CSV table of C-alpha atoms and ligand atoms in Angstrom, one decimal:
chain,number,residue,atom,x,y,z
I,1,UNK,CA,-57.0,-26.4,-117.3
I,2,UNK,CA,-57.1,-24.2,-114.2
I,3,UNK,CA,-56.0,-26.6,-110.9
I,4,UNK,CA,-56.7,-25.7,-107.7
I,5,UNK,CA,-55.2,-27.2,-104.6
I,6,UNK,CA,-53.8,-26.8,-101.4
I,7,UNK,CA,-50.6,-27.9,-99.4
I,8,UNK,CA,-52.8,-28.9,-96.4
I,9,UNK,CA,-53.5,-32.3,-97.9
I,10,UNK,CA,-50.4,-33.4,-97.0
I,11,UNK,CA,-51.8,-33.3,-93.4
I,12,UNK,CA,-54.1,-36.1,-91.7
I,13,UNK,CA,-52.2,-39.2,-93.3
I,14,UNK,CA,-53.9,-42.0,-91.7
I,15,UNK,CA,-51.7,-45.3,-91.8
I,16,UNK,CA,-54.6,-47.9,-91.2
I,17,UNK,CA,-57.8,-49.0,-90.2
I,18,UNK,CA,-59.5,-51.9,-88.3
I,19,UNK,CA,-61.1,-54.2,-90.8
I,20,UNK,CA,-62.0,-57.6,-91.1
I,21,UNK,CA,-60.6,-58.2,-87.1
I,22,UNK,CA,-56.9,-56.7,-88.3
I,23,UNK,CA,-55.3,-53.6,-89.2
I,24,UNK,CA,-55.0,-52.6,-92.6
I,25,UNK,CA,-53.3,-49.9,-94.5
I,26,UNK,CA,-55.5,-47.0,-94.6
I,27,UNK,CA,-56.7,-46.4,-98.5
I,28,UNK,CA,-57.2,-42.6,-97.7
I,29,UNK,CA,-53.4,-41.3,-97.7
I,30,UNK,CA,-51.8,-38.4,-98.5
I,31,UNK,CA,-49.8,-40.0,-100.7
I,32,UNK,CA,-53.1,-39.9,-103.0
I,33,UNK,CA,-52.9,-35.9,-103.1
I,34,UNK,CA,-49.2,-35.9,-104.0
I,35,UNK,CA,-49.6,-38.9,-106.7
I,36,UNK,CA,-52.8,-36.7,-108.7
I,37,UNK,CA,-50.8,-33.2,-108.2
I,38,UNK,CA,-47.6,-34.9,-110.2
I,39,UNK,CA,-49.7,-35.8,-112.4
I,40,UNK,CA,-51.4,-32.8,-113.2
I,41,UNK,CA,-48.0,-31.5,-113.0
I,42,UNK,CA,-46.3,-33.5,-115.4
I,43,UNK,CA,-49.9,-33.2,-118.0
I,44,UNK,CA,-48.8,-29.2,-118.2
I,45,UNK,CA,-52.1,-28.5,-116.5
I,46,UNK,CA,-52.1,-24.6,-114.8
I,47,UNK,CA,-51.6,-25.3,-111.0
I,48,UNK,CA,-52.7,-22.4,-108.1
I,49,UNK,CA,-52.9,-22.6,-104.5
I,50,UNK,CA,-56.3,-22.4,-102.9
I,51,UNK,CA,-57.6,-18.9,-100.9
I,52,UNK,CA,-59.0,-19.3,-97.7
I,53,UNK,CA,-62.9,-17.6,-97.6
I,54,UNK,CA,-63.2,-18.5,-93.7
I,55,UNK,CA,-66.0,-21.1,-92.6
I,56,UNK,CA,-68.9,-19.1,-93.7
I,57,UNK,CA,-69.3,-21.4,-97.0
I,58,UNK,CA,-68.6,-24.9,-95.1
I,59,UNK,CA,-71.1,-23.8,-92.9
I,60,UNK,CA,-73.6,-22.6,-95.8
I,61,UNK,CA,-73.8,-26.5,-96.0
I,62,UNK,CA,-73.2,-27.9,-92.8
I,63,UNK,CA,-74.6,-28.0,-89.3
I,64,UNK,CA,-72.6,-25.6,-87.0
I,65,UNK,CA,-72.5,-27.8,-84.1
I,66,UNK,CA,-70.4,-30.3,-86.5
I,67,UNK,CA,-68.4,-27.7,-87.8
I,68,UNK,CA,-67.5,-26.8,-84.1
I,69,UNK,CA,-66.8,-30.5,-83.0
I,70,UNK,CA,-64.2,-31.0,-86.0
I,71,UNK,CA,-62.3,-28.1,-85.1
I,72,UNK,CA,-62.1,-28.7,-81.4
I,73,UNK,CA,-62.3,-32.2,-80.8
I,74,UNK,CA,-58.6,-33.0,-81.2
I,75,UNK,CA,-58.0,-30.6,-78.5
I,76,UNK,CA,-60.6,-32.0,-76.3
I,77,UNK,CA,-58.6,-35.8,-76.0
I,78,UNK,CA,-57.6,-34.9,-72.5
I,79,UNK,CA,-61.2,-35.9,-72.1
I,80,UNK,CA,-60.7,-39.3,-72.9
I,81,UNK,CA,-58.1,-41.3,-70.6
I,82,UNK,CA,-54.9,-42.9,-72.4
I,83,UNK,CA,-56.1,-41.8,-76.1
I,84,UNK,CA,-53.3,-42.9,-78.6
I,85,UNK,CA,-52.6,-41.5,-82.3
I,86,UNK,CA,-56.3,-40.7,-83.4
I,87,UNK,CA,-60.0,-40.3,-81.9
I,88,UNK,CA,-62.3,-43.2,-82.9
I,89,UNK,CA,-66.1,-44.4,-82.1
I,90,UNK,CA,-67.2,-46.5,-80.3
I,91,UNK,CA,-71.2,-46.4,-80.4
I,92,UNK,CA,-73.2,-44.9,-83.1
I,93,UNK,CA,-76.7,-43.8,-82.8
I,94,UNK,CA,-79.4,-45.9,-84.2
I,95,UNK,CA,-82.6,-44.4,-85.5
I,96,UNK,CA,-84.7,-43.3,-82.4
I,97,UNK,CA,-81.4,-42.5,-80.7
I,98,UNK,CA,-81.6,-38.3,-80.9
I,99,UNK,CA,-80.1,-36.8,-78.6
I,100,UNK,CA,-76.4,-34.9,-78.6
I,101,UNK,CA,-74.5,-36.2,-75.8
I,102,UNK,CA,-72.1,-34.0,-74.0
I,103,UNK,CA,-69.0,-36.1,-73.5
I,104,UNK,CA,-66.5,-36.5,-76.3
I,105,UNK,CA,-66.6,-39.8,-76.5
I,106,UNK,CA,-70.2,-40.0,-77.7
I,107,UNK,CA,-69.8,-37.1,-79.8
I,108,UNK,CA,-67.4,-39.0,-81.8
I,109,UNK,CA,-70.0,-41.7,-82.7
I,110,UNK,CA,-72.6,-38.8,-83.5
I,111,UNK,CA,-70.4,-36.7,-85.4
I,112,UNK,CA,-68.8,-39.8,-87.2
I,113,UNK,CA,-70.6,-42.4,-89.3
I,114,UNK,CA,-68.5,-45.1,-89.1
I,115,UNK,CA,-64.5,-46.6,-88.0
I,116,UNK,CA,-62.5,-45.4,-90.9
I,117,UNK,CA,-63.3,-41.7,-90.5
I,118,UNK,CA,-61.6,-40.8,-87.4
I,119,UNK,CA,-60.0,-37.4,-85.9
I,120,UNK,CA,-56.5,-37.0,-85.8
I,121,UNK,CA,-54.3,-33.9,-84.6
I,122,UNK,CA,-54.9,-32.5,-88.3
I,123,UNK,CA,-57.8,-33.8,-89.5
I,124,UNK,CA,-59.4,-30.3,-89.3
I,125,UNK,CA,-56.6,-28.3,-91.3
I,126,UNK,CA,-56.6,-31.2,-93.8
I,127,UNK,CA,-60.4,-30.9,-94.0
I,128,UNK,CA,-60.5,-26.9,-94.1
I,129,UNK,CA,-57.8,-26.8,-96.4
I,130,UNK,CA,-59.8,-29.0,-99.0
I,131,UNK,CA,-62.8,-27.7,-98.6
I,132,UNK,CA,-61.2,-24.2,-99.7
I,133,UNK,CA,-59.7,-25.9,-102.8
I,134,UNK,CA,-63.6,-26.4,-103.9
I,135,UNK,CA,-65.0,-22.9,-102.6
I,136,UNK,CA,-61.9,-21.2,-104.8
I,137,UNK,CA,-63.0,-23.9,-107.5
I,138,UNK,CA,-66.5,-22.6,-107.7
I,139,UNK,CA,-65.8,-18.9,-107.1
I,140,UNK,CA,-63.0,-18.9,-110.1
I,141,UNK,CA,-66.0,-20.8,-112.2
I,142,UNK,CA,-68.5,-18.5,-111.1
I,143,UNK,CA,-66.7,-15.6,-112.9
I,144,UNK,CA,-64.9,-17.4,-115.5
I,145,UNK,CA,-66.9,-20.1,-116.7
I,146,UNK,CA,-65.2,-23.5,-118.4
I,147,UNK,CA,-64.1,-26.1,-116.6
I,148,UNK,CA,-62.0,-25.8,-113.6
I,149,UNK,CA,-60.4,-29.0,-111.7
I,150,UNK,CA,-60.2,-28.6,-107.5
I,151,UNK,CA,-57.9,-31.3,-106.5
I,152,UNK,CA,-59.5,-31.6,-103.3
I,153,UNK,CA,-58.3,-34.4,-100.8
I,154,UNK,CA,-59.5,-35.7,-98.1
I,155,UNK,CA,-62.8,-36.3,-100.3
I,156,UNK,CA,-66.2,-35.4,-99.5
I,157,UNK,CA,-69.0,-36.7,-100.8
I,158,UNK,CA,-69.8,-39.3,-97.9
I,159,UNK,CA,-70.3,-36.3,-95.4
I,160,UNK,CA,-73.6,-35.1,-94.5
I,161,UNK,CA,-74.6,-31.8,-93.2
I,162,UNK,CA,-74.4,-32.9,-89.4
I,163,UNK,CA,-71.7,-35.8,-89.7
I,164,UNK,CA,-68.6,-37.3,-91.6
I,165,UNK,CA,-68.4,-40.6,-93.1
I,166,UNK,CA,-66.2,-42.9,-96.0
I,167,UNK,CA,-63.3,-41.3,-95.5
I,168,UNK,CA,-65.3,-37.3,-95.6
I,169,UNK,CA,-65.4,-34.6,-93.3
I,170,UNK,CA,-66.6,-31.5,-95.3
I,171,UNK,CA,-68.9,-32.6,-98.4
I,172,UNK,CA,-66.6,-30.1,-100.8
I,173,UNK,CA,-68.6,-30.8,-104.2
I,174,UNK,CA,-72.0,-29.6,-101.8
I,175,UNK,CA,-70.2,-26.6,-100.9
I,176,UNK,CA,-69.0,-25.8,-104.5
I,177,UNK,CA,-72.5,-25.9,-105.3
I,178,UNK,CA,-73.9,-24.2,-102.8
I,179,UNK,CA,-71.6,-21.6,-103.5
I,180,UNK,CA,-72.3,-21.3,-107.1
I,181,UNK,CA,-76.0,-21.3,-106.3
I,182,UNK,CA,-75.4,-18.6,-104.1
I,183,UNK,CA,-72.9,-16.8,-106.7
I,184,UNK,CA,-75.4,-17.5,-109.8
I,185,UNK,CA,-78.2,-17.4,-108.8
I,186,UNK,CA,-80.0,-20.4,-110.5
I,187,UNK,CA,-79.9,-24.4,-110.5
I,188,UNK,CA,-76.8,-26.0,-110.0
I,189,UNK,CA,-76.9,-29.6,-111.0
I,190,UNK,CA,-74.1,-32.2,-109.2
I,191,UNK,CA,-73.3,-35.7,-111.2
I,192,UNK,CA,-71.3,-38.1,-109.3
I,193,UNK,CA,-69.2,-41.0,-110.7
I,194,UNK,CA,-67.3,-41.8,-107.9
I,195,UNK,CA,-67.6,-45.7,-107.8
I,196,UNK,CA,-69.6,-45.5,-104.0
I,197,UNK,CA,-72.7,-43.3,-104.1
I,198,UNK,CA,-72.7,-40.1,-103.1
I,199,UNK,CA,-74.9,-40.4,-99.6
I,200,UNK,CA,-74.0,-37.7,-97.9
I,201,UNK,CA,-74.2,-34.9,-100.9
I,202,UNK,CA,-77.6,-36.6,-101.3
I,203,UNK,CA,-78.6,-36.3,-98.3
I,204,UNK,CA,-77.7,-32.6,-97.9
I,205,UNK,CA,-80.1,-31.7,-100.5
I,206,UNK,CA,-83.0,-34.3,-100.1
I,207,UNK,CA,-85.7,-32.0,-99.8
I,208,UNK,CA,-84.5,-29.4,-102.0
I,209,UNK,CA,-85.7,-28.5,-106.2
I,210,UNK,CA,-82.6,-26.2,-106.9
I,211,UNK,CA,-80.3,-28.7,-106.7
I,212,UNK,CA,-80.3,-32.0,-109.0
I,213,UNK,CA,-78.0,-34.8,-107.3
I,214,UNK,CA,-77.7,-37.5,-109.8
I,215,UNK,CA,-75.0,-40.9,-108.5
I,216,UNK,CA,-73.9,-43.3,-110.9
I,217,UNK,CA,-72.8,-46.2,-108.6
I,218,UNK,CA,-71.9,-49.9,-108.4
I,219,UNK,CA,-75.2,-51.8,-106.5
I,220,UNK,CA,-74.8,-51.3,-102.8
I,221,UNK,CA,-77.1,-53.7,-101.6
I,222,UNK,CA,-73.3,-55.6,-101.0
I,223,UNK,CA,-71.3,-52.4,-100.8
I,224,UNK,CA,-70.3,-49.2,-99.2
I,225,UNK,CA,-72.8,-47.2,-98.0
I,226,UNK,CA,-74.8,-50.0,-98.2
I,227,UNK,CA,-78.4,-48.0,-96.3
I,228,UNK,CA,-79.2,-45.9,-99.2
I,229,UNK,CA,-78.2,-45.4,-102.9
I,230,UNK,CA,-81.1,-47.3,-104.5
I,231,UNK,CA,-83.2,-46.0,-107.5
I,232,UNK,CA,-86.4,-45.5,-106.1
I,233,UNK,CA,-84.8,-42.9,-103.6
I,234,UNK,CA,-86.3,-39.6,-105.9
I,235,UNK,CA,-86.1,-36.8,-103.3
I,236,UNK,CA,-88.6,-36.2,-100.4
I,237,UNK,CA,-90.9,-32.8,-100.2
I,238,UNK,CA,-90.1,-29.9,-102.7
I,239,UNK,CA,-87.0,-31.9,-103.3
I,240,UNK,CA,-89.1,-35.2,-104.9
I,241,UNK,CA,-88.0,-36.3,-108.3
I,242,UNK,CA,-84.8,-34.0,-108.2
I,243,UNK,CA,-82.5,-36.8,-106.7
I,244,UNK,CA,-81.2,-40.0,-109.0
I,245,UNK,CA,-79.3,-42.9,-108.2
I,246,UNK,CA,-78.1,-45.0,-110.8
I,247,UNK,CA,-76.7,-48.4,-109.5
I,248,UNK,CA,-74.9,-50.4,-112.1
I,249,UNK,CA,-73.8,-53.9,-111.2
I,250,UNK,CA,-70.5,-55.1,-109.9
I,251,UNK,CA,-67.8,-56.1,-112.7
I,252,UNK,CA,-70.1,-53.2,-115.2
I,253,UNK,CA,-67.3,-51.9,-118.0
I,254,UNK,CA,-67.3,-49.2,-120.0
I,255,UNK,CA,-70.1,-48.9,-122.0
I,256,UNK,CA,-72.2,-49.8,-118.7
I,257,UNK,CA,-70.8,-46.6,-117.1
I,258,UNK,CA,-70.7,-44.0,-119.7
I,259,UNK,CA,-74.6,-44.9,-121.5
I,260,UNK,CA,-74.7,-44.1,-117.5
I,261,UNK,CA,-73.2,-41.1,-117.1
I,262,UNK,CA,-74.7,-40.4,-121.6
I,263,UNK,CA,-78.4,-40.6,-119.7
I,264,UNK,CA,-77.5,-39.1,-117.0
I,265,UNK,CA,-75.8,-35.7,-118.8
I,266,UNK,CA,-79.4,-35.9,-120.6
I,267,UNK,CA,-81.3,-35.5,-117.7
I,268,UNK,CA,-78.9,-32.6,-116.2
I,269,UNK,CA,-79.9,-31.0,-120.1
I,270,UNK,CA,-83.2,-31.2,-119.3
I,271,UNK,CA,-82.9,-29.7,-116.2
I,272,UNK,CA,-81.5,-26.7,-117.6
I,273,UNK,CA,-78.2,-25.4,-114.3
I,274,UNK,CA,-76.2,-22.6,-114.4
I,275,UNK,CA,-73.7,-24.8,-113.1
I,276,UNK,CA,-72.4,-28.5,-112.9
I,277,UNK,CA,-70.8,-29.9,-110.2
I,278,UNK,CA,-69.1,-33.1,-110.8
I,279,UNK,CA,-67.8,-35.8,-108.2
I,280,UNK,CA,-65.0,-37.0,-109.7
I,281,UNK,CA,-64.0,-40.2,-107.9
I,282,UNK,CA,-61.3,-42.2,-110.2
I,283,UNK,CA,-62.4,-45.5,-107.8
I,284,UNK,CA,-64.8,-47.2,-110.9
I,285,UNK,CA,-61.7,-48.3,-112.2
I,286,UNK,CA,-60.6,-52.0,-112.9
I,287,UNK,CA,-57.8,-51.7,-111.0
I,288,UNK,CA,-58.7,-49.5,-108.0
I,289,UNK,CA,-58.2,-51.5,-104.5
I,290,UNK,CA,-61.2,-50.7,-103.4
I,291,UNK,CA,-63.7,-50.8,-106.4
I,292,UNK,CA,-66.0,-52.6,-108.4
I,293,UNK,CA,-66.5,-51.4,-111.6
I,294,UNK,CA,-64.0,-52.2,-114.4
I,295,UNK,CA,-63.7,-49.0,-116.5
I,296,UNK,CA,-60.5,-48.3,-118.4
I,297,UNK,CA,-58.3,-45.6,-118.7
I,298,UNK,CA,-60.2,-44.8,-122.2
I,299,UNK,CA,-63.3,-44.9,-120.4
I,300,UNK,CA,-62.3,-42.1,-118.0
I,301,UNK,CA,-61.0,-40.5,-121.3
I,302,UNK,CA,-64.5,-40.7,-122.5
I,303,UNK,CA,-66.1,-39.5,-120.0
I,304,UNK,CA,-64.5,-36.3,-120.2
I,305,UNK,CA,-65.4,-35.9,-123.5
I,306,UNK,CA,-69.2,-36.7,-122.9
I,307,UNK,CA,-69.2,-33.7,-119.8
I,308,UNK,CA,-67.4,-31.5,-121.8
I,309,UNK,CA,-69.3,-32.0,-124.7
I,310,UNK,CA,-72.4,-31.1,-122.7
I,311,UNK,CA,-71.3,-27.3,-122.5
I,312,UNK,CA,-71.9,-26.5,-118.6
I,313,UNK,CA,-69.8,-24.3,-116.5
I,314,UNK,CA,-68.3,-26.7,-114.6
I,315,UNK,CA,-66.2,-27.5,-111.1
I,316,UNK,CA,-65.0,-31.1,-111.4
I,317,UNK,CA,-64.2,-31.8,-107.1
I,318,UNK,CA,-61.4,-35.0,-106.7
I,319,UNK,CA,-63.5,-37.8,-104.3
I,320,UNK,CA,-62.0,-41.1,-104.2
I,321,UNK,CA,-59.9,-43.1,-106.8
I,322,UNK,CA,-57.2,-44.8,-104.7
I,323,UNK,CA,-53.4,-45.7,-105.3
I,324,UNK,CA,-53.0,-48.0,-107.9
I,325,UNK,CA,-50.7,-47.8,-111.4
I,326,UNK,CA,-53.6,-46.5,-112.9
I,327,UNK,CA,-54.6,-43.9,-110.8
I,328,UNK,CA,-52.7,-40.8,-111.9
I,329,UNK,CA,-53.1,-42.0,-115.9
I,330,UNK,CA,-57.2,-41.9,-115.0
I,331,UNK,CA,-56.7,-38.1,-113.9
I,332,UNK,CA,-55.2,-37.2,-117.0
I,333,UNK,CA,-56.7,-39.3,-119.4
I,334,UNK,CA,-60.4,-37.4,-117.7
I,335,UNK,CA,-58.8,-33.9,-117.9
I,336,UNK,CA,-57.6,-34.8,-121.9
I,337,UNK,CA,-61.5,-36.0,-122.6
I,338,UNK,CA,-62.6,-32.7,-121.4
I,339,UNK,CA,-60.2,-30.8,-123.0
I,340,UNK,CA,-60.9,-31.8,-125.7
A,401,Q9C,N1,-61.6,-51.9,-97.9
A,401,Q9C,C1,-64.6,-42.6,-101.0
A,401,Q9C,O1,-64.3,-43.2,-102.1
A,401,Q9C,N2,-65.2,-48.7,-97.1
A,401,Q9C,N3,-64.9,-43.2,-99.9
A,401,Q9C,C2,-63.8,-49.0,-96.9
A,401,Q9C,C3,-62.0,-50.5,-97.6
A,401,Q9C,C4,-65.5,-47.3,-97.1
A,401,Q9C,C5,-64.9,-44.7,-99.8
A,401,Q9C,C6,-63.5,-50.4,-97.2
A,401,Q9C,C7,-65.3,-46.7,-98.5
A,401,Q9C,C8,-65.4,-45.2,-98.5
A,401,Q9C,C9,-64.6,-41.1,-101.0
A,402,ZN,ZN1,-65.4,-43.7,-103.7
């Protein structure tokens, strides 16, 4: 399989985060991106280096004003009086709270949805740099067809159009599919198995019919992102009944996730894309730090299989899955399924 990537996610290595009153190690490392390209590596898979197609398709997807505050904001820290390693909020608007404010300080809480996404000196290239990996992803797909595999990291899936969140800046698997929408010219459908839900590419296309956005999830009425991801939230507009969330409950195994991910490729069918778009987090496995499902290596395996076996062009985009002995075996065994 075709791999794209890109050495800039080695940048932006964040060592920790405040949590539960302490600091802990950061999940989000670039560790993560060197750990899933040996493994791809080492599975014989076909690696290439990622283009560079400017910002015209981040910004087919998100707000401009956000695009400008990630690549200036480092450079504005003069702004802010004794600022250390990295730029972090301290406010965040509430709803009813609108307006942009000028200074940096309360840009930061605007442009940033919560404390473990913060700006560092290269949290732009690192961002940039991946979400190249998925436009090269989708234009390679767009002509060639298969399966192609970006090996995008920082993740995406958490940002909206207008702000980052969960470890996100640029939602990449929203701008692959904007850009095969663009490139193809009918519906593009995007299933996410990440193990959080996929907010912020929800979000992004709420309202709109052309794009199916379908998350299969652990609950999150205890879990990150917590404020949406339920089922009854179908779409809003010309966009209404072309969103699903599927939320499975903590500790669900395999045969919870792929029936899942089974009804859910039945649904895409039905839809009819051009294209498919997956979110491939690796973080709904048993032994992810940071998860809550418990599917096995044979599970990712099968899951493959079941998205291969559903025939779409496809861009599979690398969200979350994070270090663990299992991690890099998850990768693989998912690339084997849908291989074949
Ligand atoms: N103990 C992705 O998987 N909560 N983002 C952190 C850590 C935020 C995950 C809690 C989780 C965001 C792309
Ligand atoms: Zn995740």
């Amino acid at each position: 399989m075709i791999v794209f990537h890109a050495e800039a996610s080695l940048l932006q290595n964040p060592p920790t985060f405040f949590r539960h009153g302490r600091l802990m190690p950061h999940p989000e490392t670039a560790e993560r991106y060197r750990v899933l390209r040996a493994a791809v590596e080492g599975a014989g898979h076909d690696l290439r280096l990622a283009g560079d197609t400017g910002e015209g398709p981040i910004r087919a997807v998100h707000n401009a004003d956000y695009v400008d505050f990630l690549r200036t904001a480092w450079e504005r820290r003069g702004e802010l009086k004794n600022i250390g390693e990295e730029l972090l909020a301290t406010q965040f608007p509430r709803v009813g709270m609108d307006a942009r404010p000028v200074g940096l300080q309360g840009q930061l809480g605007f442009y940033l949805g919560d404390t473990s996404t913060t700006i560092r000196q290269d949290t732009w290239a690192a961002a940039y740099g991946s979400a190249q990996v998925a436009v090269t992803a989708a234009d390679h797909a767009a002509v060639a067809g298969g399966v192609t595999y970006a090996l995008c990291r920082p993740p995406g899936h958490h940002a909206y159009a207008g702000y980052g969140s969960g470890f996100c800046y640029f939602n990449n698997a929203a701008i692959a599919a904007q850009r095969l929408r663009e490139r193809l010219g009918g519906p593009v459908a995007l299933l996410d198995i990440d193990v959080h839900h996929g907010n912020g590419t929800q979000g992004i296309f709420y309202t709109r019919a052309d794009v199916l956005t379908l998350s299969i999830h652990a609950d999150t009425s205890n879990y990150f992102p917590f404020y949406c991801g339920y089922a009854d939230e179908t779409g809003a507009g010309a966009g209404e009944g072309y969103n699903i969330n599927v939320p499975l409950p903590h500790g669900s195994g395999d045969d919870v996730w792929l029936a899942a991910i089974r009804d859910g490729l039945a649904r895409i069918a039905a839809f009819a894309p051009v294209a498919l778009v997956v979110s491939l987090g690796l973080d709904a496995s048993a032994e992810d730090p940071i998860g809550a499902l418990k599917v096995s290596t044979d599970g990712f395996r099968q899951a493959g299989a079941h998205i291969a076996a559903a025939g779409h062009r496809t861009v599979l985009i690398q969200e979350g899955g994070y270090l663990c002995e299992a991690l890099p075996r998850n990768l693989t065994a998912f690339l084997a399924g849908m291989a074949g």
